[in-house]
GROMACS .gro file of C-alpha atoms in nm:
model
  300
    1MET     CA    1  -2.461   0.041  -0.350
    2GLU     CA    2  -2.488   0.191  -0.004
    3THR     CA    3  -2.167   0.185   0.194
    4THR     CA    4  -2.183  -0.067   0.478
    5LYS     CA    5  -2.053   0.129   0.773
    6ASN     CA    6  -1.952  -0.157   0.997
    7LYS     CA    7  -1.763  -0.368   0.746
    8THR     CA    8  -1.400  -0.293   0.658
    9THR     CA    9  -1.182  -0.439   0.389
   10LEU     CA   10  -0.806  -0.459   0.344
   11LEU     CA   11  -0.699  -0.436  -0.020
   12ILE     CA   12  -0.350  -0.577  -0.079
   13MET     CA   13  -0.170  -0.484  -0.401
   14ALA     CA   14   0.028  -0.794  -0.497
   15ALA     CA   15   0.007  -0.786  -0.878
   16GLY     CA   16   0.364  -0.658  -0.907
   17MET     CA   17   0.514  -0.945  -0.710
   18GLY     CA   18   0.572  -1.177  -1.002
   19SER     CA   19   0.763  -0.919  -1.203
   20ARG     CA   20   0.976  -0.793  -0.914
   21PHE     CA   21   1.078  -1.130  -0.776
   22GLY     CA   22   1.056  -1.353  -1.083
   23SER     CA   23   0.877  -1.615  -0.880
   24LEU     CA   24   0.682  -1.605  -0.557
   25LYS     CA   25   0.910  -1.880  -0.431
   26GLN     CA   26   1.182  -1.618  -0.412
   27LEU     CA   27   0.985  -1.417  -0.155
   28ALA     CA   28   1.195  -1.403   0.157
   29LEU     CA   29   1.072  -1.610   0.450
   30LEU     CA   30   1.155  -1.401   0.754
   31GLY     CA   31   1.146  -1.406   1.131
   32PRO     CA   32   1.108  -1.698   1.372
   33HIS     CA   33   0.794  -1.824   1.196
   34LYS     CA   34   0.951  -1.821   0.848
   35LYS     CA   35   0.672  -1.612   0.698
   36THR     CA   36   0.673  -1.338   0.436
   37LEU     CA   37   0.609  -0.977   0.538
   38LEU     CA   38   0.269  -1.020   0.372
   39HIS     CA   39   0.175  -1.288   0.626
   40TYR     CA   40   0.247  -1.034   0.902
   41SER     CA   41   0.023  -0.773   0.736
   42ILE     CA   42  -0.259  -1.027   0.712
   43TYR     CA   43  -0.215  -1.123   1.077
   44ASP     CA   44  -0.207  -0.761   1.194
   45ALA     CA   45  -0.510  -0.669   0.984
   46VAL     CA   46  -0.721  -0.953   1.123
   47HIS     CA   47  -0.624  -0.864   1.479
   48ALA     CA   48  -0.706  -0.497   1.410
   49GLY     CA   49  -1.060  -0.601   1.314
   50PHE     CA   50  -1.075  -0.612   0.934
   51ASP     CA   51  -1.361  -0.824   0.804
   52LYS     CA   52  -1.235  -0.904   0.455
   53ILE     CA   53  -0.911  -0.917   0.257
   54VAL     CA   54  -0.902  -0.857  -0.117
   55PHE     CA   55  -0.583  -0.952  -0.302
   56ILE     CA   56  -0.499  -0.792  -0.636
   57ILE     CA   57  -0.279  -1.040  -0.822
   58ARG     CA   58  -0.204  -1.148  -1.178
   59ARG     CA   59  -0.350  -1.463  -1.331
   60SER     CA   60  -0.003  -1.578  -1.428
   61PHE     CA   61   0.079  -1.666  -1.067
   62GLU     CA   62  -0.268  -1.721  -0.921
   63LYS     CA   63  -0.212  -2.083  -0.819
   64GLU     CA   64   0.130  -2.016  -0.670
   65PHE     CA   65   0.007  -1.712  -0.477
   66LYS     CA   66  -0.290  -1.895  -0.327
   67GLU     CA   67  -0.063  -2.175  -0.213
   68ALA     CA   68   0.204  -1.945  -0.065
   69VAL     CA   69  -0.018  -1.680   0.095
   70GLY     CA   70  -0.387  -1.713   0.009
   71LYS     CA   71  -0.451  -2.025   0.213
   72TYR     CA   72  -0.318  -1.848   0.523
   73ALA     CA   73  -0.556  -1.555   0.474
   74GLU     CA   74  -0.848  -1.787   0.400
   75SER     CA   75  -0.793  -1.962   0.733
   76LEU     CA   76  -0.843  -1.631   0.918
   77VAL     CA   77  -1.088  -1.410   0.730
   78GLU     CA   78  -1.314  -1.373   0.425
   79THR     CA   79  -1.074  -1.366   0.130
   80VAL     CA   80  -1.130  -1.252  -0.229
   81TYR     CA   81  -0.897  -1.254  -0.531
   82CYS     CA   82  -0.914  -1.017  -0.824
   83PHE     CA   83  -0.679  -0.960  -1.113
   84GLN     CA   84  -0.489  -0.667  -1.258
   85GLU     CA   85  -0.457  -0.727  -1.630
   86MET     CA   86  -0.313  -0.478  -1.877
   87ASP     CA   87  -0.603  -0.518  -2.120
   88GLN     CA   88  -0.870  -0.453  -1.855
   89LEU     CA   89  -0.926  -0.077  -1.881
   90PRO     CA   90  -1.184   0.181  -1.770
   91GLY     CA   91  -1.432   0.322  -2.019
   92ASN     CA   92  -1.386   0.034  -2.266
   93LEU     CA   93  -1.056   0.185  -2.378
   94PRO     CA   94  -0.871  -0.033  -2.631
   95PRO     CA   95  -0.564  -0.216  -2.491
   96ILE     CA   96  -0.218  -0.083  -2.578
   97GLN     CA   97   0.096  -0.294  -2.612
   98ARG     CA   98   0.290  -0.223  -2.291
   99GLU     CA   99   0.604  -0.333  -2.113
  100LYS     CA  100   0.458  -0.320  -1.760
  101PRO     CA  101   0.124  -0.284  -1.575
  102TRP     CA  102  -0.050   0.054  -1.556
  103GLY     CA  103   0.042   0.126  -1.191
  104THR     CA  104  -0.111   0.125  -0.844
  105ALA     CA  105  -0.418   0.337  -0.926
  106HIS     CA  106  -0.513   0.092  -1.201
  107ALA     CA  107  -0.449  -0.199  -0.963
  108ILE     CA  108  -0.691  -0.057  -0.707
  109TRP     CA  109  -0.951   0.013  -0.978
  110ALA     CA  110  -0.932  -0.354  -1.079
  111ALA     CA  111  -1.093  -0.444  -0.743
  112LYS     CA  112  -1.399  -0.220  -0.785
  113GLU     CA  113  -1.648  -0.506  -0.831
  114HIS     CA  114  -1.541  -0.663  -0.501
  115ILE     CA  115  -1.543  -0.363  -0.266
  116HIS     CA  116  -1.854  -0.170  -0.163
  117GLU     CA  117  -1.741  -0.066   0.184
  118PRO     CA  118  -1.468   0.153   0.338
  119PHE     CA  119  -1.129   0.000   0.270
  120ILE     CA  120  -0.758   0.027   0.331
  121ALA     CA  121  -0.501  -0.022   0.053
  122ILE     CA  122  -0.143  -0.137   0.115
  123ASN     CA  123   0.158  -0.278  -0.069
  124ALA     CA  124   0.214  -0.652  -0.041
  125ASP     CA  125   0.583  -0.647   0.041
  126ASP     CA  126   0.605  -0.401   0.331
  127PHE     CA  127   0.577  -0.443   0.708
  128TYR     CA  128   0.353  -0.169   0.847
  129GLY     CA  129   0.315  -0.256   1.215
  130ARG     CA  130   0.015  -0.330   1.438
  131ASP     CA  131  -0.037   0.028   1.555
  132ALA     CA  132  -0.088   0.152   1.199
  133PHE     CA  133  -0.345  -0.118   1.119
  134VAL     CA  134  -0.542  -0.046   1.437
  135LYS     CA  135  -0.553   0.331   1.381
  136MET     CA  136  -0.647   0.302   1.014
  137HIS     CA  137  -0.912   0.036   1.078
  138ASP     CA  138  -1.072   0.230   1.361
  139PHE     CA  139  -1.090   0.544   1.147
  140VAL     CA  140  -1.250   0.389   0.838
  141ALA     CA  141  -1.487   0.178   1.049
  142VAL     CA  142  -1.666   0.488   1.181
  143ASN     CA  143  -1.596   0.746   0.909
  144THR     CA  144  -1.924   0.833   0.733
  145ASP     CA  145  -1.784   1.104   0.503
  146GLU     CA  146  -1.705   0.932   0.172
  147ARG     CA  147  -1.493   1.229   0.070
  148CYS     CA  148  -1.266   1.202   0.372
  149PHE     CA  149  -0.980   0.961   0.307
  150SER     CA  150  -0.702   0.868   0.549
  151LEU     CA  151  -0.330   0.800   0.542
  152ALA     CA  152  -0.097   0.638   0.795
  153GLY     CA  153   0.177   0.888   0.873
  154TYR     CA  154   0.513   0.743   0.975
  155ARG     CA  155   0.809   0.919   1.134
  156LEU     CA  156   1.077   0.948   0.868
  157ALA     CA  157   1.337   0.804   1.106
  158ALA     CA  158   1.123   0.488   1.143
  159THR     CA  159   1.138   0.415   0.769
  160LEU     CA  160   1.506   0.454   0.680
  161SER     CA  161   1.745   0.177   0.575
  162GLU     CA  162   2.090   0.143   0.727
  163ASN     CA  163   2.213   0.004   0.397
  164GLY     CA  164   2.146   0.280   0.147
  165THR     CA  165   1.917   0.562   0.040
  166VAL     CA  166   1.538   0.530   0.014
  167SER     CA  167   1.254   0.699  -0.171
  168ARG     CA  168   0.984   0.852   0.050
  169GLY     CA  169   0.683   1.079   0.017
  170ILE     CA  170   0.728   1.367   0.264
  171CYS     CA  171   0.389   1.488   0.387
  172THR     CA  172   0.280   1.842   0.466
  173VAL     CA  173  -0.026   1.870   0.691
  174ASP     CA  174  -0.241   2.156   0.820
  175ASN     CA  175  -0.324   2.235   1.183
  176ASP     CA  176  -0.598   1.970   1.186
  177ASN     CA  177  -0.363   1.702   1.047
  178PHE     CA  178  -0.521   1.698   0.703
  179LEU     CA  179  -0.281   1.635   0.416
  180THR     CA  180  -0.197   1.938   0.203
  181SER     CA  181   0.078   1.788  -0.014
  182ILE     CA  182   0.321   1.500  -0.061
  183THR     CA  183   0.670   1.568  -0.196
  184GLU     CA  184   0.840   1.264  -0.345
  185ARG     CA  185   1.208   1.253  -0.251
  186THR     CA  186   1.388   0.967  -0.419
  187LYS     CA  187   1.728   0.959  -0.246
  188ILE     CA  188   1.698   1.007   0.129
  189GLY     CA  189   1.975   0.892   0.358
  190ARG     CA  190   2.186   0.977   0.660
  191GLU     CA  191   2.505   1.175   0.637
  192GLY     CA  192   2.653   1.154   0.984
  193ASP     CA  193   2.379   1.276   1.219
  194VAL     CA  194   2.190   1.452   0.941
  195ILE     CA  195   1.906   1.314   0.728
  196LYS     CA  196   1.897   1.469   0.384
  197ASP     CA  197   1.771   1.436   0.031
  198MET     CA  198   2.094   1.353  -0.149
  199ASN     CA  199   1.956   1.479  -0.481
  200SER     CA  200   1.866   1.830  -0.368
  201GLY     CA  201   2.066   1.869  -0.048
  202VAL     CA  202   1.747   1.952   0.144
  203ILE     CA  203   1.784   1.874   0.515
  204LEU     CA  204   1.507   1.656   0.656
  205HIS     CA  205   1.413   1.573   1.015
  206GLU     CA  206   1.354   1.252   1.208
  207ASN     CA  207   0.996   1.353   1.291
  208ASP     CA  208   0.900   1.450   0.937
  209VAL     CA  209   0.581   1.264   0.844
  210VAL     CA  210   0.609   1.028   0.549
  211SER     CA  211   0.362   0.825   0.347
  212MET     CA  212   0.437   0.457   0.299
  213ASN     CA  213   0.134   0.406   0.072
  214PHE     CA  214  -0.099   0.295   0.352
  215TRP     CA  215  -0.428   0.460   0.251
  216GLY     CA  216  -0.787   0.456   0.368
  217PHE     CA  217  -1.058   0.512   0.106
  218SER     CA  218  -1.429   0.501   0.037
  219PRO     CA  219  -1.566   0.326  -0.272
  220MET     CA  220  -1.614   0.662  -0.447
  221LEU     CA  221  -1.241   0.643  -0.524
  222PHE     CA  222  -1.307   0.395  -0.805
  223GLU     CA  223  -1.506   0.649  -1.006
  224GLU     CA  224  -1.238   0.914  -0.951
  225ILE     CA  225  -0.962   0.676  -1.067
  226GLU     CA  226  -1.166   0.601  -1.377
  227LYS     CA  227  -1.193   0.970  -1.469
  228GLN     CA  228  -0.824   1.035  -1.419
  229PHE     CA  229  -0.718   0.712  -1.589
  230ILE     CA  230  -0.900   0.795  -1.910
  231GLU     CA  231  -0.719   1.130  -1.927
  232PHE     CA  232  -0.386   0.963  -1.839
  233TYR     CA  233  -0.439   0.697  -2.105
  234HIS     CA  234  -0.482   0.950  -2.383
  235LYS     CA  235  -0.179   1.152  -2.270
  236ASN     CA  236   0.046   0.846  -2.240
  237SER     CA  237  -0.069   0.617  -2.520
  238GLU     CA  238   0.277   0.641  -2.679
  239ASN     CA  239   0.467   0.571  -2.355
  240PRO     CA  240   0.467   0.197  -2.275
  241LYS     CA  241   0.633   0.256  -1.935
  242ALA     CA  242   0.403   0.528  -1.799
  243GLU     CA  243   0.219   0.438  -1.477
  244ILE     CA  244  -0.056   0.611  -1.284
  245TYR     CA  245   0.014   0.595  -0.910
  246ILE     CA  246  -0.245   0.629  -0.636
  247PRO     CA  247  -0.069   0.926  -0.464
  248PHE     CA  248  -0.100   1.120  -0.792
  249VAL     CA  249  -0.475   1.050  -0.804
  250VAL     CA  250  -0.523   1.157  -0.442
  251ASP     CA  251  -0.308   1.468  -0.488
  252GLU     CA  252  -0.521   1.575  -0.785
  253LEU     CA  253  -0.839   1.525  -0.581
  254ILE     CA  254  -0.695   1.737  -0.298
  255LYS     CA  255  -0.608   2.013  -0.547
  256GLN     CA  256  -0.965   2.001  -0.679
  257LYS     CA  257  -1.090   2.017  -0.319
  258ALA     CA  258  -1.286   1.702  -0.403
  259VAL     CA  259  -1.152   1.512  -0.102
  260LYS     CA  260  -0.961   1.568   0.219
  261VAL     CA  261  -0.714   1.322   0.371
  262LYS     CA  262  -0.675   1.278   0.746
  263VAL     CA  263  -0.317   1.183   0.839
  264LEU     CA  264  -0.315   0.935   1.129
  265ASN     CA  265   0.025   0.947   1.293
  266THR     CA  266   0.156   0.605   1.391
  267SER     CA  267   0.430   0.500   1.629
  268ALA     CA  268   0.490   0.185   1.422
  269LYS     CA  269   0.822   0.114   1.257
  270TRP     CA  270   0.804   0.034   0.887
  271PHE     CA  271   1.018  -0.244   0.743
  272GLY     CA  272   1.095  -0.349   0.391
  273VAL     CA  273   1.372  -0.541   0.223
  274THR     CA  274   1.493  -0.257   0.002
  275TYR     CA  275   1.846  -0.397   0.005
  276LYS     CA  276   1.961  -0.755   0.047
  277GLU     CA  277   2.145  -0.647   0.362
  278ASP     CA  278   1.814  -0.535   0.517
  279THR     CA  279   1.711  -0.899   0.565
  280GLU     CA  280   1.915  -0.942   0.884
  281LEU     CA  281   1.770  -0.624   1.037
  282VAL     CA  282   1.415  -0.734   0.957
  283ASN     CA  283   1.478  -1.081   1.099
  284ASN     CA  284   1.610  -0.928   1.421
  285ALA     CA  285   1.309  -0.696   1.451
  286LEU     CA  286   1.059  -0.978   1.396
  287GLN     CA  287   1.243  -1.190   1.653
  288LYS     CA  288   1.213  -0.902   1.900
  289PHE     CA  289   0.838  -0.867   1.835
  290ASP     CA  290   0.798  -1.239   1.890
  291GLY     CA  291   0.978  -1.208   2.221
  292GLU     CA  292   0.726  -0.943   2.319
  293GLY     CA  293   0.444  -1.190   2.245
  294LEU     CA  294   0.311  -1.009   1.938
  295TYR     CA  295   0.318  -1.292   1.683
  296THR     CA  296   0.367  -1.606   1.887
  297ASP     CA  297   0.044  -1.766   1.758
  298MET     CA  298   0.103  -1.709   1.385
  299GLY     CA  299   0.106  -2.084   1.334
  300GLN     CA  300   0.260  -2.282   1.054
   0.00000   0.00000   0.00000
């Protein structure tokens, strides 16, 4: 199907919510409006100009999810639900008994029948900020090169937690701000005035660009995921915990020179409740945004 240039879709990966939180009712209601961080992403996306939202969820909590979040999205924009199931595999591969879903690349692939236009993919439980949504939307809305993806690039200092170490993908870009590599560092924190990777001792910098899994794609990604998934499946058929992540798929495509990825630097601050103690900081930030008039009309 021909890509529709003027339509843009936000794909929200929420299939992991049930396993991480046990129940959607345990999702923290934050800020002055007592909404989840997902509500804020929906609000920001609609105000940035997205035409459609596609949720990837699991059937086991479909009803609960629609009640908690879906109805809010439906009141604002065209909303579609699709399902990540462990026995739904590319290439008619036979299901394998597994302990957990196949990962974010498989989750995105599960939405292939519902997306025929440029789209953005995000995690359900992060706060990305209005600036990032606007820049990513405006890029994919006019980008006509299906082999040019995009990525929101955050300042490392804007993504740290005051309550412990974090895992981040440190981006390397060329002179034209195209991504050349992402290095996953799994234990980043502050030591006095210094930011470092506690595992390796590598010193990092406040302005280092990091990926928070906020990607812009064209529909050709689905075919590329399918190719890589089939190979991954055969290599990992004996490993019930192996997952194929979207950064790995993109990195492989960059190595093959099959795609390029434009990094769009954002001034937004990223929030997530990595630690229980982060809740107060997030609440304070959302209260501040509300005071600035950003979310005053979120409604009930």
